[in-house]
Amino acid sequence: MVDIEGASLSNKNVSFLDIARGFVPKILKASRVITEGREIPRGLASEMAEEGLFRLYIPESIGGHEIDYIDFLDLVAVIAEADGSVGWCFNQNNVLSTLSAFMPEQLAREIWSDPTVILSNGPPISPKAVPVEDGYILNGRWNFSSGSRHAKWVVALAPVEGRVMEGAQSPEMRNMMIPKEQVEFIDTWEVNGLRGTGSFSFIVEDLFIPEAHSFVEGMPPREKGPIYVIPKSLLFCSGFATTALGVARGALNAVIELSSAKTPQEQDLLMKQPFTQREIGQAEAIWRSANSYLRDSAESVWESAVKDRKIPVESRINLRLASTHAIRESVKVADMAYSLSGATAIFETSPIQRRMQDVRVIAQQIQGRMAHYDTAGQYFLGMDPQSRLF
């Protein structure tokens, strides 16, 4: 682990790894409620927030914990192994909170004066911000707002009418910070997999946003911490890849446990069957290889962020590739666990069934798309990568 003064967990009196592990039994106990209710129970989310688990990437200068990148991924792995939806929201809401290092300090202090604040956002669908005196009139819709039910503020990214980015021809994009009660949520989250993320849509109509509650997207960070050097796209993809690996690990552990207790009809104990032994061996090899590649790539990026305050292109490409690879390989591992489990895994009560669906939803999301292999291939072939998501 790369260590810098004030950033590593080893320099703090609080062990967030112990705190995260302490939540595992509570998360496991609530797993059915999380899935059926399509949200992390408010009490559980509040307790996690009170323990500081949603302030991990917030600058120390405004009361956050600003922990190491690698330490954070360790926390994602622990939580995601217990429940994919909680792991997803944990990563999403924390990475989104890095905006606190980019927005005006006064706005950051206003929002995070409440120590339990959680942000949610969503990809914009035809939004528009019209400049008016002292602010903007905002209209639009944003989808896939993960963690929206336990969030207190939402972030709405929108182009500003009549403005272009300095030195570019593209529209000026602004993040609009909105108290949750000022937006209307739409119940669109009828899905199989990651149901507990509560990734609903939200809309606003003719909502006034004060100038002081907005800031331009893509500006340099206000803070000097190395975590803010890493592009958000890489923080998101590596965190969601770690989520996928955690979910797959949970599925694999579950089928290993099942194999010592289940005897299929007219067969030997599952664990004594050569096919089971081979599948478990192959699944472990797939999981451990993908996990190691992701870990090595993340550590390389973090080392550059700490020592050089910039990330080489090759390191960024490697992390994007490792993240996509980890997500796709996690699907294989979960599928193997599901197949080995037989009819036991078809019921809603089966943790293997739930994890298989969760990891497949992760793979369907932008971070798992196959086109990222194209981006990496273009780079390794000496071409200019066509994607900007690295």
CSV table of C-alpha atoms in Angstrom, one decimal:
chain,number,residue,atom,x,y,z
A,1,MET,CA,0.0,0.0,0.0
A,2,VAL,CA,1.3,3.4,-0.9
A,3,ASP,CA,1.3,5.6,2.2
A,4,ILE,CA,1.2,9.4,2.5
A,5,GLU,CA,0.8,11.4,5.6
A,6,GLY,CA,-2.8,11.9,6.6
A,7,ALA,CA,-4.3,9.6,3.9
A,8,SER,CA,-3.7,6.0,4.9
A,9,LEU,CA,-5.9,4.1,7.2
A,10,SER,CA,-2.8,3.1,9.1
A,11,ASN,CA,-2.4,6.8,10.1
A,12,LYS,CA,-5.8,7.0,11.6
A,13,ASN,CA,-7.3,6.0,14.9
A,14,VAL,CA,-10.3,4.5,13.1
A,15,SER,CA,-10.2,1.2,11.3
A,16,PHE,CA,-12.9,1.4,8.6
A,17,LEU,CA,-12.1,-2.1,7.6
A,18,ASP,CA,-13.2,-3.3,11.0
A,19,ILE,CA,-16.3,-1.1,10.8
A,20,ALA,CA,-17.2,-2.5,7.4
A,21,ARG,CA,-16.7,-6.1,8.6
A,22,GLY,CA,-18.9,-5.2,11.6
A,23,PHE,CA,-21.8,-4.4,9.2
A,24,VAL,CA,-21.5,-7.7,7.3
A,25,PRO,CA,-23.9,-9.7,9.6
A,26,LYS,CA,-26.4,-6.8,9.5
A,27,ILE,CA,-26.3,-6.6,5.7
A,28,LEU,CA,-26.6,-10.4,5.3
A,29,LYS,CA,-29.6,-10.4,7.7
A,30,ALA,CA,-31.3,-7.6,5.7
A,31,SER,CA,-30.6,-9.1,2.2
A,32,ARG,CA,-34.1,-10.3,1.6
A,33,VAL,CA,-35.5,-6.9,2.7
A,34,ILE,CA,-33.0,-5.1,0.5
A,35,THR,CA,-34.1,-7.0,-2.5
A,36,GLU,CA,-37.8,-6.9,-2.0
A,37,GLY,CA,-37.9,-3.3,-0.8
A,38,ARG,CA,-35.6,-2.1,-3.6
A,39,GLU,CA,-33.5,-0.1,-1.2
A,40,ILE,CA,-31.0,-0.3,1.5
A,41,PRO,CA,-33.2,0.0,4.7
A,42,ARG,CA,-33.1,3.5,5.9
A,43,GLY,CA,-31.9,2.4,9.4
A,44,LEU,CA,-29.0,0.5,7.9
A,45,ALA,CA,-28.0,3.3,5.5
A,46,SER,CA,-28.2,5.8,8.3
A,47,GLU,CA,-26.1,3.7,10.6
A,48,MET,CA,-23.5,3.2,7.9
A,49,ALA,CA,-23.5,7.0,7.4
A,50,GLU,CA,-23.2,7.7,11.1
A,51,GLU,CA,-20.1,5.5,11.2
A,52,GLY,CA,-18.5,7.6,8.4
A,53,LEU,CA,-18.8,5.0,5.6
A,54,PHE,CA,-20.2,7.6,3.2
A,55,ARG,CA,-17.5,10.3,3.9
A,56,LEU,CA,-14.5,8.2,2.9
A,57,TYR,CA,-13.6,10.3,-0.2
A,58,ILE,CA,-14.5,13.7,1.2
A,59,PRO,CA,-11.5,16.0,1.9
A,60,GLU,CA,-10.2,16.1,5.4
A,61,SER,CA,-10.2,19.9,5.2
A,62,ILE,CA,-14.1,19.8,5.4
A,63,GLY,CA,-14.4,17.0,7.8
A,64,GLY,CA,-14.1,13.9,5.6
A,65,HIS,CA,-11.8,11.0,5.9
A,66,GLU,CA,-10.0,11.1,2.5
A,67,ILE,CA,-8.7,7.5,2.7
A,68,ASP,CA,-6.3,5.7,0.4
A,69,TYR,CA,-7.7,4.5,-2.9
A,70,ILE,CA,-6.6,0.9,-2.3
A,71,ASP,CA,-8.0,0.9,1.2
A,72,PHE,CA,-11.3,2.0,-0.2
A,73,LEU,CA,-11.4,-0.9,-2.7
A,74,ASP,CA,-10.8,-3.3,0.2
A,75,LEU,CA,-13.9,-1.9,1.9
A,76,VAL,CA,-16.0,-2.2,-1.3
A,77,ALA,CA,-14.9,-5.9,-1.5
A,78,VAL,CA,-16.0,-6.7,2.0
A,79,ILE,CA,-19.4,-5.0,1.6
A,80,ALA,CA,-20.1,-6.3,-1.9
A,81,GLU,CA,-19.4,-9.9,-0.8
A,82,ALA,CA,-22.2,-9.5,1.7
A,83,ASP,CA,-24.7,-7.9,-0.7
A,84,GLY,CA,-24.2,-6.6,-4.3
A,85,SER,CA,-26.7,-3.7,-4.0
A,86,VAL,CA,-25.1,-2.4,-0.8
A,87,GLY,CA,-21.7,-2.7,-2.4
A,88,TRP,CA,-22.8,-0.9,-5.5
A,89,CYS,CA,-24.4,2.1,-3.6
A,90,PHE,CA,-21.4,2.2,-1.3
A,91,ASN,CA,-19.0,2.7,-4.2
A,92,GLN,CA,-21.4,4.9,-6.2
A,93,ASN,CA,-22.2,7.3,-3.4
A,94,ASN,CA,-18.6,7.6,-2.2
A,95,VAL,CA,-17.1,8.2,-5.6
A,96,LEU,CA,-19.7,10.8,-6.3
A,97,SER,CA,-18.8,12.6,-3.1
A,98,THR,CA,-15.3,13.4,-4.6
A,99,LEU,CA,-17.2,16.3,-6.2
A,100,SER,CA,-16.7,17.9,-2.8
A,101,ALA,CA,-13.1,18.5,-3.8
A,102,PHE,CA,-14.1,20.2,-7.0
A,103,MET,CA,-17.0,22.4,-6.1
A,104,PRO,CA,-16.5,25.8,-4.3
A,105,GLU,CA,-15.5,25.2,-0.7
A,106,GLN,CA,-18.4,27.1,0.7
A,107,LEU,CA,-20.9,24.9,-1.1
A,108,ALA,CA,-19.1,21.7,0.0
A,109,ARG,CA,-19.2,22.9,3.6
A,110,GLU,CA,-22.9,23.7,3.3
A,111,ILE,CA,-23.7,20.2,2.0
A,112,TRP,CA,-21.5,18.2,4.3
A,113,SER,CA,-22.2,20.2,7.4
A,114,ASP,CA,-24.6,17.3,8.0
A,115,PRO,CA,-22.2,14.3,8.7
A,116,THR,CA,-24.7,11.8,7.3
A,117,VAL,CA,-25.2,13.4,3.9
A,118,ILE,CA,-25.2,11.0,0.9
A,119,LEU,CA,-25.4,12.1,-2.8
A,120,SER,CA,-27.1,10.4,-5.7
A,121,ASN,CA,-27.1,11.3,-9.3
A,122,GLY,CA,-28.0,9.8,-12.7
A,123,PRO,CA,-27.2,10.0,-16.4
A,124,PRO,CA,-28.9,13.1,-17.9
A,125,ILE,CA,-31.8,12.7,-20.4
A,126,SER,CA,-32.2,15.9,-22.4
A,127,PRO,CA,-31.7,18.4,-19.5
A,128,LYS,CA,-31.5,22.1,-20.0
A,129,ALA,CA,-30.3,24.9,-17.7
A,130,VAL,CA,-31.3,28.4,-18.7
A,131,PRO,CA,-29.3,31.3,-17.1
A,132,VAL,CA,-31.3,33.8,-15.1
A,133,GLU,CA,-30.4,36.4,-12.5
A,134,ASP,CA,-28.4,34.8,-9.7
A,135,GLY,CA,-28.8,31.3,-11.0
A,136,TYR,CA,-30.5,28.9,-13.5
A,137,ILE,CA,-33.9,27.5,-14.4
A,138,LEU,CA,-33.5,23.7,-14.7
A,139,ASN,CA,-35.6,21.2,-16.6
A,140,GLY,CA,-34.9,17.6,-17.4
A,141,ARG,CA,-34.8,14.0,-16.4
A,142,TRP,CA,-32.0,11.8,-15.0
A,143,ASN,CA,-32.1,8.0,-14.8
A,144,PHE,CA,-30.4,5.3,-12.8
A,145,SER,CA,-30.1,7.3,-9.6
A,146,SER,CA,-28.5,4.6,-7.4
A,147,GLY,CA,-29.1,5.1,-3.7
A,148,SER,CA,-31.7,7.7,-4.2
A,149,ARG,CA,-33.9,6.6,-1.4
A,150,HIS,CA,-31.2,7.1,1.3
A,151,ALA,CA,-29.7,10.2,-0.4
A,152,LYS,CA,-30.2,13.7,1.0
A,153,TRP,CA,-28.9,15.7,-2.1
A,154,VAL,CA,-28.9,14.9,-5.8
A,155,VAL,CA,-26.5,16.0,-8.5
A,156,ALA,CA,-28.1,17.0,-11.8
A,157,LEU,CA,-25.6,17.5,-14.7
A,158,ALA,CA,-26.9,19.8,-17.4
A,159,PRO,CA,-25.7,21.9,-20.3
A,160,VAL,CA,-26.1,25.6,-19.9
A,161,GLU,CA,-28.0,27.3,-22.8
A,162,GLY,CA,-25.9,29.8,-24.7
A,163,ARG,CA,-22.6,28.9,-23.1
A,164,VAL,CA,-19.6,26.9,-24.3
A,165,MET,CA,-16.7,25.4,-22.3
A,166,GLU,CA,-13.6,27.6,-22.3
A,167,GLY,CA,-11.3,26.5,-25.1
A,168,ALA,CA,-13.8,24.1,-26.5
A,169,GLN,CA,-16.8,24.0,-28.8
A,170,SER,CA,-18.9,21.8,-26.5
A,171,PRO,CA,-21.7,23.3,-24.2
A,172,GLU,CA,-20.8,24.3,-20.7
A,173,MET,CA,-21.8,21.5,-18.4
A,174,ARG,CA,-22.8,22.3,-14.8
A,175,ASN,CA,-23.4,20.2,-11.8
A,176,MET,CA,-26.5,21.4,-10.1
A,177,MET,CA,-26.7,20.5,-6.4
A,178,ILE,CA,-30.3,20.0,-5.3
A,179,PRO,CA,-31.8,19.0,-2.0
A,180,LYS,CA,-33.6,15.7,-2.5
A,181,GLU,CA,-37.1,17.0,-1.6
A,182,GLN,CA,-37.0,19.5,-4.5
A,183,VAL,CA,-37.0,16.7,-7.2
A,184,GLU,CA,-39.6,14.3,-8.2
A,185,PHE,CA,-38.6,10.6,-8.3
A,186,ILE,CA,-40.2,8.2,-10.7
A,187,ASP,CA,-40.6,4.5,-9.9
A,188,THR,CA,-38.8,2.9,-12.8
A,189,TRP,CA,-36.7,0.4,-11.0
A,190,GLU,CA,-38.5,-2.9,-11.8
A,191,VAL,CA,-35.5,-5.2,-12.4
A,192,ASN,CA,-33.9,-8.5,-11.6
A,193,GLY,CA,-30.5,-7.9,-10.1
A,194,LEU,CA,-29.2,-5.0,-8.0
A,195,ARG,CA,-32.8,-4.4,-7.0
A,196,GLY,CA,-31.7,-2.9,-3.7
A,197,THR,CA,-29.9,0.0,-5.3
A,198,GLY,CA,-33.2,1.8,-5.8
A,199,SER,CA,-31.9,3.3,-9.0
A,200,PHE,CA,-35.0,5.3,-9.8
A,201,SER,CA,-35.3,8.2,-12.2
A,202,PHE,CA,-35.9,11.8,-11.2
A,203,ILE,CA,-37.2,14.9,-12.9
A,204,VAL,CA,-37.3,18.6,-12.3
A,205,GLU,CA,-39.6,21.2,-14.0
A,206,ASP,CA,-38.7,24.9,-14.0
A,207,LEU,CA,-36.7,24.6,-10.8
A,208,PHE,CA,-34.6,27.6,-9.8
A,209,ILE,CA,-31.0,26.6,-8.9
A,210,PRO,CA,-29.0,29.3,-7.2
A,211,GLU,CA,-25.6,30.1,-8.8
A,212,ALA,CA,-23.9,29.2,-5.5
A,213,HIS,CA,-25.4,25.7,-5.8
A,214,SER,CA,-23.8,25.0,-9.1
A,215,PHE,CA,-20.3,24.5,-10.5
A,216,VAL,CA,-18.7,23.7,-13.9
A,217,GLU,CA,-18.0,20.0,-14.6
A,218,GLY,CA,-14.4,19.1,-15.5
A,219,MET,CA,-12.5,21.8,-13.6
A,220,PRO,CA,-9.3,21.0,-11.7
A,221,PRO,CA,-9.7,20.0,-8.1
A,222,ARG,CA,-9.6,22.5,-5.3
A,223,GLU,CA,-8.0,20.0,-3.0
A,224,LYS,CA,-4.5,18.6,-3.3
A,225,GLY,CA,-5.1,15.0,-2.2
A,226,PRO,CA,-3.9,12.3,-4.6
A,227,ILE,CA,-7.4,10.6,-4.8
A,228,TYR,CA,-8.6,13.7,-6.6
A,229,VAL,CA,-6.0,13.2,-9.3
A,230,ILE,CA,-7.6,9.9,-10.5
A,231,PRO,CA,-10.4,10.5,-13.0
A,232,LYS,CA,-13.9,9.7,-11.7
A,233,SER,CA,-14.4,7.3,-14.6
A,234,LEU,CA,-11.6,5.2,-13.2
A,235,LEU,CA,-12.8,5.4,-9.6
A,236,PHE,CA,-16.2,4.3,-10.7
A,237,CYS,CA,-15.0,1.4,-13.0
A,238,SER,CA,-12.5,0.0,-10.5
A,239,GLY,CA,-15.0,0.3,-7.7
A,240,PHE,CA,-17.8,-1.5,-9.6
A,241,ALA,CA,-15.3,-4.1,-10.8
A,242,THR,CA,-14.4,-4.7,-7.1
A,243,THR,CA,-18.2,-4.9,-6.5
A,244,ALA,CA,-18.5,-7.6,-9.2
A,245,LEU,CA,-15.6,-9.6,-7.7
A,246,GLY,CA,-17.1,-9.3,-4.3
A,247,VAL,CA,-20.5,-10.6,-5.5
A,248,ALA,CA,-18.8,-13.5,-7.4
A,249,ARG,CA,-16.7,-14.3,-4.3
A,250,GLY,CA,-19.9,-14.5,-2.3
A,251,ALA,CA,-21.5,-16.8,-4.8
A,252,LEU,CA,-18.4,-19.0,-4.9
A,253,ASN,CA,-18.2,-19.2,-1.1
A,254,ALA,CA,-21.9,-20.1,-1.0
A,255,VAL,CA,-21.6,-23.0,-3.5
A,256,ILE,CA,-18.5,-24.3,-1.7
A,257,GLU,CA,-20.5,-24.4,1.5
A,258,LEU,CA,-23.5,-26.0,-0.3
A,259,SER,CA,-21.2,-28.7,-1.8
A,260,SER,CA,-20.4,-30.1,1.6
A,261,ALA,CA,-24.1,-30.5,2.5
A,262,LYS,CA,-26.0,-31.3,-0.8
A,263,THR,CA,-26.3,-34.8,-2.2
A,264,PRO,CA,-28.0,-34.7,-5.6
A,265,GLN,CA,-30.5,-37.4,-6.3
A,266,GLU,CA,-28.8,-40.7,-7.2
A,267,GLN,CA,-25.3,-39.1,-6.9
A,268,ASP,CA,-22.5,-38.7,-4.3
A,269,LEU,CA,-22.1,-35.7,-2.1
A,270,LEU,CA,-21.6,-32.7,-4.4
A,271,MET,CA,-18.1,-32.0,-3.1
A,272,LYS,CA,-17.0,-35.5,-3.8
A,273,GLN,CA,-17.8,-35.4,-7.5
A,274,PRO,CA,-14.9,-34.9,-9.8
A,275,PHE,CA,-16.8,-32.4,-11.9
A,276,THR,CA,-17.5,-30.2,-8.9
A,277,GLN,CA,-13.9,-30.3,-7.9
A,278,ARG,CA,-12.8,-29.3,-11.3
A,279,GLU,CA,-15.3,-26.5,-11.6
A,280,ILE,CA,-14.4,-25.1,-8.2
A,281,GLY,CA,-10.7,-25.2,-9.1
A,282,GLN,CA,-11.3,-23.4,-12.4
A,283,ALA,CA,-13.6,-20.8,-10.8
A,284,GLU,CA,-11.0,-20.0,-8.2
A,285,ALA,CA,-8.4,-19.6,-10.9
A,286,ILE,CA,-10.6,-17.2,-12.9
A,287,TRP,CA,-11.5,-15.2,-9.8
A,288,ARG,CA,-8.0,-14.9,-8.4
A,289,SER,CA,-6.5,-14.0,-11.7
A,290,ALA,CA,-9.0,-11.3,-12.4
A,291,ASN,CA,-8.7,-9.9,-8.8
A,292,SER,CA,-4.9,-9.8,-9.0
A,293,TYR,CA,-4.9,-8.0,-12.4
A,294,LEU,CA,-7.3,-5.4,-11.0
A,295,ARG,CA,-5.4,-5.0,-7.8
A,296,ASP,CA,-2.0,-4.6,-9.6
A,297,SER,CA,-3.5,-2.0,-12.0
A,298,ALA,CA,-5.2,-0.1,-9.2
A,299,GLU,CA,-1.9,0.0,-7.2
A,300,SER,CA,0.0,1.3,-10.2
A,301,VAL,CA,-2.5,4.1,-10.7
A,302,TRP,CA,-2.4,5.0,-7.0
A,303,GLU,CA,1.3,5.1,-6.9
A,304,SER,CA,1.4,7.5,-9.8
A,305,ALA,CA,-1.2,9.7,-8.2
A,306,VAL,CA,0.8,9.9,-4.9
A,307,LYS,CA,4.2,10.3,-6.4
A,308,ASP,CA,3.7,12.2,-9.6
A,309,ARG,CA,0.1,13.7,-9.3
A,310,LYS,CA,-0.7,12.5,-12.8
A,311,ILE,CA,-1.6,9.1,-14.2
A,312,PRO,CA,0.2,7.8,-17.3
A,313,VAL,CA,-2.0,6.8,-20.2
A,314,GLU,CA,-0.9,3.2,-20.1
A,315,SER,CA,-1.8,2.9,-16.4
A,316,ARG,CA,-5.2,4.4,-17.1
A,317,ILE,CA,-5.8,2.0,-20.0
A,318,ASN,CA,-4.6,-1.0,-17.8
A,319,LEU,CA,-7.1,-0.1,-15.1
A,320,ARG,CA,-9.9,0.3,-17.5
A,321,LEU,CA,-9.1,-3.0,-19.1
A,322,ALA,CA,-8.6,-4.8,-15.7
A,323,SER,CA,-11.9,-3.4,-14.5
A,324,THR,CA,-13.9,-4.6,-17.5
A,325,HIS,CA,-12.1,-7.9,-17.4
A,326,ALA,CA,-12.9,-8.4,-13.7
A,327,ILE,CA,-16.6,-7.7,-14.3
A,328,ARG,CA,-16.8,-10.1,-17.2
A,329,GLU,CA,-14.9,-12.8,-15.4
A,330,SER,CA,-17.1,-12.4,-12.3
A,331,VAL,CA,-20.1,-13.3,-14.4
A,332,LYS,CA,-18.4,-16.5,-15.4
A,333,VAL,CA,-17.7,-17.4,-11.7
A,334,ALA,CA,-21.2,-16.6,-10.6
A,335,ASP,CA,-22.6,-18.7,-13.5
A,336,MET,CA,-20.4,-21.6,-12.5
A,337,ALA,CA,-21.6,-21.4,-8.9
A,338,TYR,CA,-25.3,-21.2,-10.1
A,339,SER,CA,-24.9,-24.2,-12.4
A,340,LEU,CA,-23.2,-26.3,-9.7
A,341,SER,CA,-26.0,-25.6,-7.3
A,342,GLY,CA,-28.7,-27.2,-9.4
A,343,ALA,CA,-32.3,-26.6,-8.5
A,344,THR,CA,-31.2,-25.3,-5.1
A,345,ALA,CA,-30.3,-22.0,-6.7
A,346,ILE,CA,-33.6,-21.3,-8.6
A,347,PHE,CA,-35.4,-20.1,-5.5
A,348,GLU,CA,-35.7,-16.4,-4.5
A,349,THR,CA,-34.3,-17.3,-1.1
A,350,SER,CA,-31.0,-18.6,-2.7
A,351,PRO,CA,-28.1,-16.2,-2.2
A,352,ILE,CA,-26.5,-17.8,-5.2
A,353,GLN,CA,-29.4,-16.9,-7.4
A,354,ARG,CA,-29.5,-13.3,-6.2
A,355,ARG,CA,-25.7,-12.9,-6.7
A,356,MET,CA,-25.9,-14.4,-10.2
A,357,GLN,CA,-28.5,-11.8,-11.1
A,358,ASP,CA,-26.6,-8.9,-9.4
A,359,VAL,CA,-23.4,-9.6,-11.2
A,360,ARG,CA,-25.1,-9.8,-14.6
A,361,VAL,CA,-26.7,-6.4,-14.1
A,362,ILE,CA,-23.2,-5.0,-13.3
A,363,ALA,CA,-22.0,-6.5,-16.6
A,364,GLN,CA,-24.8,-4.8,-18.4
A,365,GLN,CA,-23.8,-1.4,-17.1
A,366,ILE,CA,-21.5,1.0,-18.9
A,367,GLN,CA,-18.4,-0.2,-16.9
A,368,GLY,CA,-18.8,-3.7,-18.1
A,369,ARG,CA,-19.4,-3.1,-21.8
A,370,MET,CA,-17.3,-5.1,-24.3
A,371,ALA,CA,-16.3,-1.9,-26.1
A,372,HIS,CA,-13.7,-1.2,-23.4
A,373,TYR,CA,-11.7,-4.1,-24.9
A,374,ASP,CA,-11.7,-2.2,-28.1
A,375,THR,CA,-10.3,0.9,-26.4
A,376,ALA,CA,-7.5,-1.1,-24.8
A,377,GLY,CA,-6.8,-2.9,-28.1
A,378,GLN,CA,-6.6,0.4,-30.0
A,379,TYR,CA,-4.0,1.7,-27.5
A,380,PHE,CA,-1.9,-1.5,-27.6
A,381,LEU,CA,-2.0,-1.4,-31.4
A,382,GLY,CA,-0.5,2.1,-31.4
A,383,MET,CA,-3.8,3.8,-32.3
A,384,ASP,CA,-5.6,6.7,-30.6
A,385,PRO,CA,-8.3,5.2,-28.3
A,386,GLN,CA,-11.8,6.3,-29.4
A,387,SER,CA,-13.3,6.3,-25.9
A,388,ARG,CA,-12.7,9.0,-23.2
A,389,LEU,CA,-13.7,6.6,-20.4
A,390,PHE,CA,-10.2,6.0,-19.0
